[in-house]
Amino acid sequence: MSDLPRSLAELPITASLPWLRGLQQALEESISRDRLAHAVLIQVSPGLGGGWLARWLAARLYCGAATVPLPCGECLNCRRVASGEQPDLTLVQPIEESKEIRIDQVRELTTQLALTSHAGGRKIVIITPADKLNRNAANALLKTLEEPTRGSLLLLVTGEPSRLPATVQSRCMRLIAPRPARAELVEWLRAQRPGSTDWNAVLEVLGDEPLVALGAESGTLEALRHETQRALEAAARGGLDPVETAELWGKEAYAERLACIEAWLLSRLRDWASGRAAIAPRAWFEALDETREARQWADTPINKPLVLERLLWRLGSLESAQRKRSQPASGVNRAP
Ligand SMILES: [Zn+2]
């Protein structure tokens, strides 16, 4: 996600994200042994805390306190990292309109890295999400990675490293976090925002990106999820107009609707797997594949109502196909 919600920037450096603790320990060890590479690829999506971890590392390296554990979160350097005012720290993000990181941004950071640091220490650049580097920008970055400036540290944050050229990936030290369980994320969100929010429903719509969930309108998403589910139940009974619904959903919250459809199909398939529902799984798996493919293209200028309409017709036929299958043969033998 390129436009990070405000809450993401506001999550304090001293926060605790249990699923990133292993990586923090690994970084701590690299620092204490003076083995930190000049470029680190943080393979954690920004919504799962990849950007937060990069800022934590920057604060850890700049922190002026002598306390343990570091960073303290209170000294001038920590506060400057948190507010984005640390003069030796540069944040590179996609330019809003283009949604990509461009070559002139990379050239600028290369120039900045070549300058002497303000405090005489390290110069750090955080690139997030790094998969938004366009081809020219990635090529320009490669040069910087091949000939690093002394005392510089490049932090590339991405949940989708495969979108980066292999040449860029191979020149970075890699940090990979194990994928946290949904329950762990829900528990963490409950601790951050005590209340009645159904965080499971929110994550179902947004994906397992708890930091995005914190910045989202959770009530709206919960309502959207419930409304979509009701509509899908109706669709499955043949009680929904696919054309009208597709027209409506294609205009608003398209990606979120697709996420709801995927979650709904998955829950039905889980019911089938545990013996609680009798369905014809093949057709449901095919519908799941189609939904997932649609989600992959959600950001592109495709004909969204048309994609949804096709999908809703398919969903509508799932249960009628099932009913036909489960009805006893009518006894009418058609002539061949
Ligand atoms: Zn500090």
Short mmCIF file of N, CA and C in Angstrom, two decimals, residues 180-329:
data_model
loop_
_atom_site.label_atom_id
_atom_site.label_comp_id
_atom_site.label_asym_id
_atom_site.label_seq_id
_atom_site.Cartn_x
_atom_site.Cartn_y
_atom_site.Cartn_z
N PRO A 180 2.81 -14.34 10.69
CA PRO A 180 2.08 -14.54 11.95
C PRO A 180 0.69 -15.12 11.72
N ALA A 181 0.18 -15.85 12.69
CA ALA A 181 -1.18 -16.40 12.58
C ALA A 181 -2.18 -15.26 12.74
N ARG A 182 -3.34 -15.42 12.11
CA ARG A 182 -4.40 -14.40 12.20
C ARG A 182 -4.76 -14.11 13.66
N ALA A 183 -4.83 -15.18 14.45
CA ALA A 183 -5.23 -15.02 15.86
C ALA A 183 -4.25 -14.11 16.62
N GLU A 184 -2.97 -14.23 16.29
CA GLU A 184 -1.96 -13.41 16.95
C GLU A 184 -2.15 -11.93 16.60
N LEU A 185 -2.49 -11.69 15.34
CA LEU A 185 -2.71 -10.31 14.89
C LEU A 185 -3.96 -9.72 15.54
N VAL A 186 -5.00 -10.54 15.62
CA VAL A 186 -6.25 -10.07 16.24
C VAL A 186 -5.98 -9.71 17.71
N GLU A 187 -5.23 -10.56 18.38
CA GLU A 187 -4.91 -10.31 19.79
C GLU A 187 -4.12 -9.01 19.95
N TRP A 188 -3.17 -8.80 19.05
CA TRP A 188 -2.37 -7.57 19.09
C TRP A 188 -3.25 -6.34 18.85
N LEU A 189 -4.14 -6.44 17.87
CA LEU A 189 -5.02 -5.30 17.57
C LEU A 189 -5.94 -4.99 18.75
N ARG A 190 -6.43 -6.05 19.41
CA ARG A 190 -7.30 -5.85 20.58
C ARG A 190 -6.55 -5.12 21.69
N ALA A 191 -5.26 -5.45 21.84
CA ALA A 191 -4.46 -4.79 22.88
C ALA A 191 -4.22 -3.32 22.53
N GLN A 192 -4.07 -3.03 21.21
CA GLN A 192 -3.84 -1.64 20.79
C GLN A 192 -5.10 -0.80 20.93
N ARG A 193 -6.23 -1.39 20.55
CA ARG A 193 -7.50 -0.67 20.55
C ARG A 193 -8.58 -1.50 21.25
N PRO A 194 -8.57 -1.48 22.56
CA PRO A 194 -9.60 -2.25 23.27
C PRO A 194 -10.98 -1.73 22.87
N GLY A 195 -11.92 -2.63 22.73
CA GLY A 195 -13.27 -2.23 22.31
C GLY A 195 -13.95 -3.41 21.67
N SER A 196 -15.02 -3.12 20.96
CA SER A 196 -15.83 -4.22 20.44
C SER A 196 -15.57 -4.51 18.97
N THR A 197 -14.54 -3.88 18.39
CA THR A 197 -14.27 -4.10 16.96
C THR A 197 -14.02 -5.57 16.66
N ASP A 198 -14.67 -6.05 15.59
CA ASP A 198 -14.43 -7.41 15.13
C ASP A 198 -13.19 -7.38 14.22
N TRP A 199 -12.01 -7.47 14.82
CA TRP A 199 -10.76 -7.33 14.06
C TRP A 199 -10.57 -8.45 13.04
N ASN A 200 -11.14 -9.60 13.36
CA ASN A 200 -11.06 -10.71 12.41
C ASN A 200 -11.74 -10.33 11.09
N ALA A 201 -12.91 -9.69 11.22
CA ALA A 201 -13.64 -9.26 10.02
C ALA A 201 -12.85 -8.19 9.27
N VAL A 202 -12.24 -7.28 10.02
CA VAL A 202 -11.47 -6.20 9.39
C VAL A 202 -10.28 -6.76 8.61
N LEU A 203 -9.57 -7.73 9.24
CA LEU A 203 -8.41 -8.32 8.57
C LEU A 203 -8.83 -9.16 7.36
N GLU A 204 -10.02 -9.71 7.45
CA GLU A 204 -10.52 -10.50 6.33
C GLU A 204 -10.67 -9.61 5.09
N VAL A 205 -11.09 -8.38 5.32
CA VAL A 205 -11.28 -7.45 4.20
C VAL A 205 -9.96 -6.86 3.74
N LEU A 206 -9.09 -6.53 4.68
CA LEU A 206 -7.85 -5.82 4.34
C LEU A 206 -6.68 -6.74 4.09
N GLY A 207 -6.79 -8.01 4.45
CA GLY A 207 -5.63 -8.90 4.45
C GLY A 207 -4.95 -8.78 5.79
N ASP A 208 -3.96 -9.65 6.04
CA ASP A 208 -3.30 -9.66 7.35
C ASP A 208 -2.30 -8.52 7.48
N GLU A 209 -2.82 -7.30 7.51
CA GLU A 209 -1.97 -6.12 7.60
C GLU A 209 -2.45 -5.28 8.78
N PRO A 210 -2.05 -5.67 9.98
CA PRO A 210 -2.60 -5.04 11.18
C PRO A 210 -2.36 -3.54 11.28
N LEU A 211 -1.23 -3.08 10.72
CA LEU A 211 -0.97 -1.64 10.82
C LEU A 211 -1.87 -0.84 9.89
N VAL A 212 -2.27 -1.46 8.79
CA VAL A 212 -3.24 -0.83 7.91
C VAL A 212 -4.61 -0.84 8.61
N ALA A 213 -4.90 -1.97 9.28
CA ALA A 213 -6.17 -2.11 10.00
C ALA A 213 -6.32 -1.02 11.07
N LEU A 214 -5.21 -0.69 11.74
CA LEU A 214 -5.26 0.34 12.78
C LEU A 214 -5.67 1.69 12.21
N GLY A 215 -5.24 1.96 10.98
CA GLY A 215 -5.52 3.26 10.38
C GLY A 215 -6.84 3.29 9.62
N ALA A 216 -7.50 2.13 9.51
CA ALA A 216 -8.72 2.06 8.69
C ALA A 216 -9.96 2.37 9.52
N GLU A 217 -11.03 2.65 8.81
CA GLU A 217 -12.32 2.86 9.46
C GLU A 217 -12.89 1.48 9.75
N SER A 218 -12.59 0.94 10.93
CA SER A 218 -12.94 -0.46 11.19
C SER A 218 -14.46 -0.70 11.14
N GLY A 219 -15.24 0.25 11.62
CA GLY A 219 -16.69 0.09 11.62
C GLY A 219 -17.24 -0.05 10.21
N THR A 220 -16.72 0.79 9.30
CA THR A 220 -17.17 0.76 7.91
C THR A 220 -16.84 -0.59 7.28
N LEU A 221 -15.62 -1.08 7.57
CA LEU A 221 -15.19 -2.34 6.98
C LEU A 221 -16.01 -3.52 7.50
N GLU A 222 -16.29 -3.47 8.82
CA GLU A 222 -17.12 -4.54 9.41
C GLU A 222 -18.48 -4.58 8.72
N ALA A 223 -19.08 -3.39 8.55
CA ALA A 223 -20.40 -3.31 7.93
C ALA A 223 -20.35 -3.81 6.49
N LEU A 224 -19.29 -3.41 5.79
CA LEU A 224 -19.12 -3.83 4.40
C LEU A 224 -19.02 -5.35 4.29
N ARG A 225 -18.28 -5.94 5.20
CA ARG A 225 -18.08 -7.38 5.19
C ARG A 225 -19.41 -8.10 5.44
N HIS A 226 -20.18 -7.61 6.43
CA HIS A 226 -21.46 -8.25 6.74
C HIS A 226 -22.44 -8.09 5.58
N GLU A 227 -22.47 -6.90 5.01
CA GLU A 227 -23.40 -6.65 3.91
C GLU A 227 -23.04 -7.52 2.70
N THR A 228 -21.73 -7.61 2.40
CA THR A 228 -21.30 -8.42 1.26
C THR A 228 -21.64 -9.89 1.49
N GLN A 229 -21.42 -10.35 2.72
CA GLN A 229 -21.72 -11.76 3.01
C GLN A 229 -23.20 -12.07 2.81
N ARG A 230 -24.04 -11.16 3.28
CA ARG A 230 -25.49 -11.36 3.11
C ARG A 230 -25.84 -11.43 1.62
N ALA A 231 -25.22 -10.53 0.84
CA ALA A 231 -25.49 -10.50 -0.60
C ALA A 231 -25.02 -11.81 -1.25
N LEU A 232 -23.89 -12.34 -0.78
CA LEU A 232 -23.36 -13.57 -1.38
C LEU A 232 -24.24 -14.77 -1.06
N GLU A 233 -24.78 -14.78 0.17
CA GLU A 233 -25.72 -15.85 0.54
C GLU A 233 -26.93 -15.79 -0.39
N ALA A 234 -27.38 -14.55 -0.64
CA ALA A 234 -28.53 -14.37 -1.53
C ALA A 234 -28.17 -14.81 -2.95
N ALA A 235 -26.96 -14.44 -3.39
CA ALA A 235 -26.51 -14.82 -4.74
C ALA A 235 -26.51 -16.34 -4.88
N ALA A 236 -26.04 -17.01 -3.83
CA ALA A 236 -25.94 -18.47 -3.89
C ALA A 236 -27.33 -19.11 -4.00
N ARG A 237 -28.36 -18.43 -3.47
CA ARG A 237 -29.73 -18.96 -3.56
C ARG A 237 -30.42 -18.49 -4.85
N GLY A 238 -29.68 -17.71 -5.65
CA GLY A 238 -30.26 -17.19 -6.89
C GLY A 238 -31.12 -15.97 -6.64
N GLY A 239 -30.94 -15.34 -5.48
CA GLY A 239 -31.78 -14.20 -5.13
C GLY A 239 -31.09 -12.86 -5.26
N LEU A 240 -30.13 -12.75 -6.18
CA LEU A 240 -29.40 -11.49 -6.32
C LEU A 240 -29.29 -11.18 -7.82
N ASP A 241 -29.44 -9.89 -8.14
CA ASP A 241 -29.28 -9.50 -9.54
C ASP A 241 -27.80 -9.23 -9.80
N PRO A 242 -27.10 -10.13 -10.49
CA PRO A 242 -25.65 -9.98 -10.68
C PRO A 242 -25.28 -8.69 -11.41
N VAL A 243 -26.10 -8.29 -12.38
CA VAL A 243 -25.74 -7.11 -13.18
C VAL A 243 -25.79 -5.85 -12.34
N GLU A 244 -26.90 -5.70 -11.62
CA GLU A 244 -27.08 -4.51 -10.79
C GLU A 244 -26.02 -4.46 -9.68
N THR A 245 -25.82 -5.60 -9.01
CA THR A 245 -24.85 -5.66 -7.91
C THR A 245 -23.43 -5.38 -8.42
N ALA A 246 -23.09 -5.98 -9.56
CA ALA A 246 -21.73 -5.79 -10.11
C ALA A 246 -21.49 -4.33 -10.45
N GLU A 247 -22.51 -3.68 -10.97
CA GLU A 247 -22.40 -2.27 -11.33
C GLU A 247 -22.08 -1.44 -10.08
N LEU A 248 -22.78 -1.76 -9.00
CA LEU A 248 -22.63 -1.03 -7.74
C LEU A 248 -21.26 -1.32 -7.09
N TRP A 249 -20.92 -2.58 -6.97
CA TRP A 249 -19.67 -2.97 -6.31
C TRP A 249 -18.43 -2.56 -7.13
N GLY A 250 -18.62 -2.50 -8.46
CA GLY A 250 -17.49 -2.13 -9.31
C GLY A 250 -17.09 -0.68 -9.11
N LYS A 251 -18.04 0.13 -8.62
CA LYS A 251 -17.77 1.57 -8.45
C LYS A 251 -17.17 1.87 -7.09
N GLU A 252 -17.50 1.05 -6.13
CA GLU A 252 -17.10 1.39 -4.76
C GLU A 252 -16.55 0.18 -4.01
N ALA A 253 -15.42 0.36 -3.37
CA ALA A 253 -14.81 -0.68 -2.53
C ALA A 253 -14.64 -2.00 -3.28
N TYR A 254 -14.19 -1.89 -4.53
CA TYR A 254 -14.05 -3.08 -5.38
C TYR A 254 -13.11 -4.12 -4.76
N ALA A 255 -11.89 -3.65 -4.40
CA ALA A 255 -10.89 -4.59 -3.85
C ALA A 255 -11.40 -5.23 -2.57
N GLU A 256 -12.08 -4.44 -1.74
CA GLU A 256 -12.59 -4.95 -0.46
C GLU A 256 -13.69 -5.99 -0.71
N ARG A 257 -14.54 -5.74 -1.71
CA ARG A 257 -15.60 -6.72 -2.02
C ARG A 257 -14.97 -8.04 -2.46
N LEU A 258 -13.93 -7.95 -3.29
CA LEU A 258 -13.29 -9.19 -3.75
C LEU A 258 -12.68 -9.95 -2.56
N ALA A 259 -12.10 -9.19 -1.62
CA ALA A 259 -11.53 -9.83 -0.42
C ALA A 259 -12.64 -10.55 0.35
N CYS A 260 -13.81 -9.92 0.44
CA CYS A 260 -14.94 -10.54 1.14
C CYS A 260 -15.39 -11.81 0.42
N ILE A 261 -15.41 -11.75 -0.91
CA ILE A 261 -15.85 -12.93 -1.69
C ILE A 261 -14.87 -14.08 -1.44
N GLU A 262 -13.57 -13.76 -1.46
CA GLU A 262 -12.57 -14.81 -1.22
C GLU A 262 -12.75 -15.43 0.17
N ALA A 263 -12.95 -14.56 1.16
CA ALA A 263 -13.12 -15.06 2.54
C ALA A 263 -14.37 -15.93 2.65
N TRP A 264 -15.42 -15.53 1.95
CA TRP A 264 -16.68 -16.29 2.00
C TRP A 264 -16.50 -17.67 1.37
N LEU A 265 -15.84 -17.69 0.20
CA LEU A 265 -15.60 -18.98 -0.47
C LEU A 265 -14.74 -19.89 0.40
N LEU A 266 -13.71 -19.28 1.00
CA LEU A 266 -12.81 -20.07 1.86
C LEU A 266 -13.55 -20.66 3.05
N SER A 267 -14.46 -19.87 3.63
CA SER A 267 -15.15 -20.39 4.81
C SER A 267 -16.07 -21.55 4.42
N ARG A 268 -16.70 -21.45 3.22
CA ARG A 268 -17.53 -22.57 2.76
C ARG A 268 -16.68 -23.81 2.50
N LEU A 269 -15.50 -23.59 1.92
CA LEU A 269 -14.62 -24.73 1.64
C LEU A 269 -14.09 -25.36 2.93
N ARG A 270 -13.88 -24.52 3.92
CA ARG A 270 -13.45 -25.05 5.22
C ARG A 270 -14.55 -25.91 5.83
N ASP A 271 -15.80 -25.41 5.70
CA ASP A 271 -16.95 -26.18 6.20
C ASP A 271 -17.03 -27.54 5.51
N TRP A 272 -16.78 -27.52 4.20
CA TRP A 272 -16.82 -28.77 3.44
C TRP A 272 -15.70 -29.72 3.92
N ALA A 273 -14.49 -29.15 4.10
CA ALA A 273 -13.35 -29.98 4.50
C ALA A 273 -13.58 -30.61 5.87
N SER A 274 -14.30 -29.90 6.74
CA SER A 274 -14.52 -30.46 8.07
C SER A 274 -15.83 -31.25 8.16
N GLY A 275 -16.46 -31.45 7.00
CA GLY A 275 -17.65 -32.29 6.96
C GLY A 275 -18.93 -31.58 7.38
N ARG A 276 -18.87 -30.25 7.55
CA ARG A 276 -20.06 -29.51 7.98
C ARG A 276 -20.94 -29.08 6.81
N ALA A 277 -20.42 -29.17 5.59
CA ALA A 277 -21.21 -28.74 4.44
C ALA A 277 -20.99 -29.71 3.28
N ALA A 278 -22.06 -29.99 2.56
CA ALA A 278 -21.93 -30.84 1.39
C ALA A 278 -21.96 -29.96 0.15
N ILE A 279 -20.80 -29.77 -0.46
CA ILE A 279 -20.75 -28.96 -1.68
C ILE A 279 -19.96 -29.73 -2.74
N ALA A 280 -20.07 -29.24 -3.98
CA ALA A 280 -19.24 -29.83 -5.03
C ALA A 280 -17.95 -29.03 -5.06
N PRO A 281 -16.90 -29.49 -4.38
CA PRO A 281 -15.72 -28.64 -4.13
C PRO A 281 -15.05 -28.10 -5.38
N ARG A 282 -15.06 -28.88 -6.45
CA ARG A 282 -14.32 -28.43 -7.62
C ARG A 282 -14.81 -27.07 -8.12
N ALA A 283 -16.13 -26.92 -8.21
CA ALA A 283 -16.70 -25.66 -8.69
C ALA A 283 -16.35 -24.51 -7.74
N TRP A 284 -16.33 -24.82 -6.44
CA TRP A 284 -16.00 -23.78 -5.45
C TRP A 284 -14.53 -23.39 -5.54
N PHE A 285 -13.67 -24.38 -5.76
CA PHE A 285 -12.24 -24.07 -5.92
C PHE A 285 -12.02 -23.23 -7.18
N GLU A 286 -12.77 -23.54 -8.22
CA GLU A 286 -12.63 -22.75 -9.46
C GLU A 286 -13.07 -21.31 -9.23
N ALA A 287 -14.15 -21.16 -8.46
CA ALA A 287 -14.62 -19.80 -8.14
C ALA A 287 -13.56 -19.06 -7.31
N LEU A 288 -12.91 -19.81 -6.42
CA LEU A 288 -11.85 -19.22 -5.57
C LEU A 288 -10.69 -18.75 -6.45
N ASP A 289 -10.30 -19.59 -7.42
CA ASP A 289 -9.20 -19.22 -8.33
C ASP A 289 -9.55 -17.94 -9.09
N GLU A 290 -10.80 -17.89 -9.57
CA GLU A 290 -11.22 -16.72 -10.35
C GLU A 290 -11.18 -15.45 -9.48
N THR A 291 -11.62 -15.61 -8.23
CA THR A 291 -11.62 -14.46 -7.31
C THR A 291 -10.20 -13.98 -7.05
N ARG A 292 -9.31 -14.94 -6.81
CA ARG A 292 -7.92 -14.57 -6.52
C ARG A 292 -7.26 -13.89 -7.72
N GLU A 293 -7.60 -14.38 -8.89
CA GLU A 293 -7.04 -13.76 -10.08
C GLU A 293 -7.56 -12.33 -10.21
N ALA A 294 -8.86 -12.16 -9.95
CA ALA A 294 -9.44 -10.82 -10.03
C ALA A 294 -8.76 -9.88 -9.03
N ARG A 295 -8.43 -10.41 -7.86
CA ARG A 295 -7.76 -9.56 -6.85
C ARG A 295 -6.39 -9.10 -7.34
N GLN A 296 -5.71 -9.99 -8.06
CA GLN A 296 -4.37 -9.62 -8.56
C GLN A 296 -4.43 -8.44 -9.53
N TRP A 297 -5.56 -8.34 -10.24
CA TRP A 297 -5.68 -7.29 -11.24
C TRP A 297 -6.47 -6.09 -10.72
N ALA A 298 -6.78 -6.10 -9.44
CA ALA A 298 -7.68 -5.08 -8.89
C ALA A 298 -7.16 -3.66 -9.07
N ASP A 299 -5.83 -3.50 -9.09
CA ASP A 299 -5.24 -2.15 -9.19
C ASP A 299 -5.15 -1.65 -10.62
N THR A 300 -5.43 -2.51 -11.58
CA THR A 300 -5.26 -2.12 -12.98
C THR A 300 -6.59 -1.56 -13.54
N PRO A 301 -6.51 -0.83 -14.64
CA PRO A 301 -7.75 -0.25 -15.17
C PRO A 301 -8.59 -1.26 -15.95
N ILE A 302 -9.01 -2.34 -15.29
CA ILE A 302 -9.85 -3.33 -15.96
C ILE A 302 -11.32 -2.93 -15.83
N ASN A 303 -12.18 -3.61 -16.56
CA ASN A 303 -13.62 -3.35 -16.46
C ASN A 303 -14.15 -4.08 -15.21
N LYS A 304 -14.17 -3.36 -14.11
CA LYS A 304 -14.49 -3.98 -12.82
C LYS A 304 -15.90 -4.55 -12.76
N PRO A 305 -16.93 -3.79 -13.18
CA PRO A 305 -18.27 -4.38 -13.13
C PRO A 305 -18.37 -5.69 -13.93
N LEU A 306 -17.65 -5.74 -15.07
CA LEU A 306 -17.72 -6.95 -15.90
C LEU A 306 -17.10 -8.15 -15.17
N VAL A 307 -15.94 -7.91 -14.52
CA VAL A 307 -15.28 -8.98 -13.77
C VAL A 307 -16.20 -9.48 -12.66
N LEU A 308 -16.81 -8.53 -11.96
CA LEU A 308 -17.71 -8.90 -10.85
C LEU A 308 -18.95 -9.63 -11.35
N GLU A 309 -19.47 -9.16 -12.46
CA GLU A 309 -20.69 -9.77 -12.99
C GLU A 309 -20.44 -11.25 -13.32
N ARG A 310 -19.32 -11.49 -13.98
CA ARG A 310 -18.97 -12.87 -14.33
C ARG A 310 -18.85 -13.73 -13.07
N LEU A 311 -18.19 -13.13 -12.09
CA LEU A 311 -17.97 -13.86 -10.83
C LEU A 311 -19.29 -14.13 -10.11
N LEU A 312 -20.18 -13.13 -10.09
CA LEU A 312 -21.45 -13.30 -9.38
C LEU A 312 -22.35 -14.33 -10.08
N TRP A 313 -22.29 -14.36 -11.41
CA TRP A 313 -23.05 -15.40 -12.13
C TRP A 313 -22.53 -16.78 -11.72
N ARG A 314 -21.21 -16.86 -11.63
CA ARG A 314 -20.59 -18.14 -11.26
C ARG A 314 -21.03 -18.56 -9.85
N LEU A 315 -21.00 -17.58 -8.92
CA LEU A 315 -21.40 -17.88 -7.54
C LEU A 315 -22.86 -18.30 -7.50
N GLY A 316 -23.67 -17.64 -8.32
CA GLY A 316 -25.09 -17.96 -8.36
C GLY A 316 -25.36 -19.38 -8.83
N SER A 317 -24.45 -19.88 -9.69
CA SER A 317 -24.67 -21.22 -10.22
C SER A 317 -24.11 -22.31 -9.31
N LEU A 318 -23.34 -21.92 -8.30
CA LEU A 318 -22.69 -22.94 -7.44
C LEU A 318 -23.72 -23.81 -6.72
N GLU A 319 -24.70 -23.16 -6.08
CA GLU A 319 -25.63 -23.94 -5.28
C GLU A 319 -26.71 -24.60 -6.12
N SER A 320 -27.07 -23.96 -7.25
CA SER A 320 -28.08 -24.61 -8.09
C SER A 320 -27.47 -25.87 -8.71
N ALA A 321 -26.17 -25.81 -9.03
CA ALA A 321 -25.49 -27.01 -9.55
C ALA A 321 -25.49 -28.09 -8.48
N GLN A 322 -25.29 -27.63 -7.24
CA GLN A 322 -25.27 -28.55 -6.12
C GLN A 322 -26.63 -29.23 -5.92
N ARG A 323 -27.70 -28.37 -6.03
CA ARG A 323 -29.05 -28.92 -5.84
C ARG A 323 -29.35 -29.98 -6.90
N LYS A 324 -28.98 -29.66 -8.15
CA LYS A 324 -29.24 -30.60 -9.24
C LYS A 324 -28.55 -31.92 -8.95
N ARG A 325 -27.29 -31.81 -8.46
CA ARG A 325 -26.50 -33.00 -8.21
C ARG A 325 -27.11 -33.86 -7.11
N SER A 326 -27.64 -33.17 -6.06
CA SER A 326 -28.11 -33.93 -4.92
C SER A 326 -29.54 -34.46 -5.10
N GLN A 327 -30.26 -33.95 -6.15
CA GLN A 327 -31.62 -34.46 -6.39
C GLN A 327 -31.54 -35.86 -7.02
N PRO A 328 -32.46 -36.73 -6.64
CA PRO A 328 -32.45 -38.06 -7.26
C PRO A 328 -32.79 -37.95 -8.74
N ALA A 329 -32.32 -38.89 -9.52
CA ALA A 329 -32.58 -38.87 -10.95
C ALA A 329 -34.10 -38.90 -11.19
#
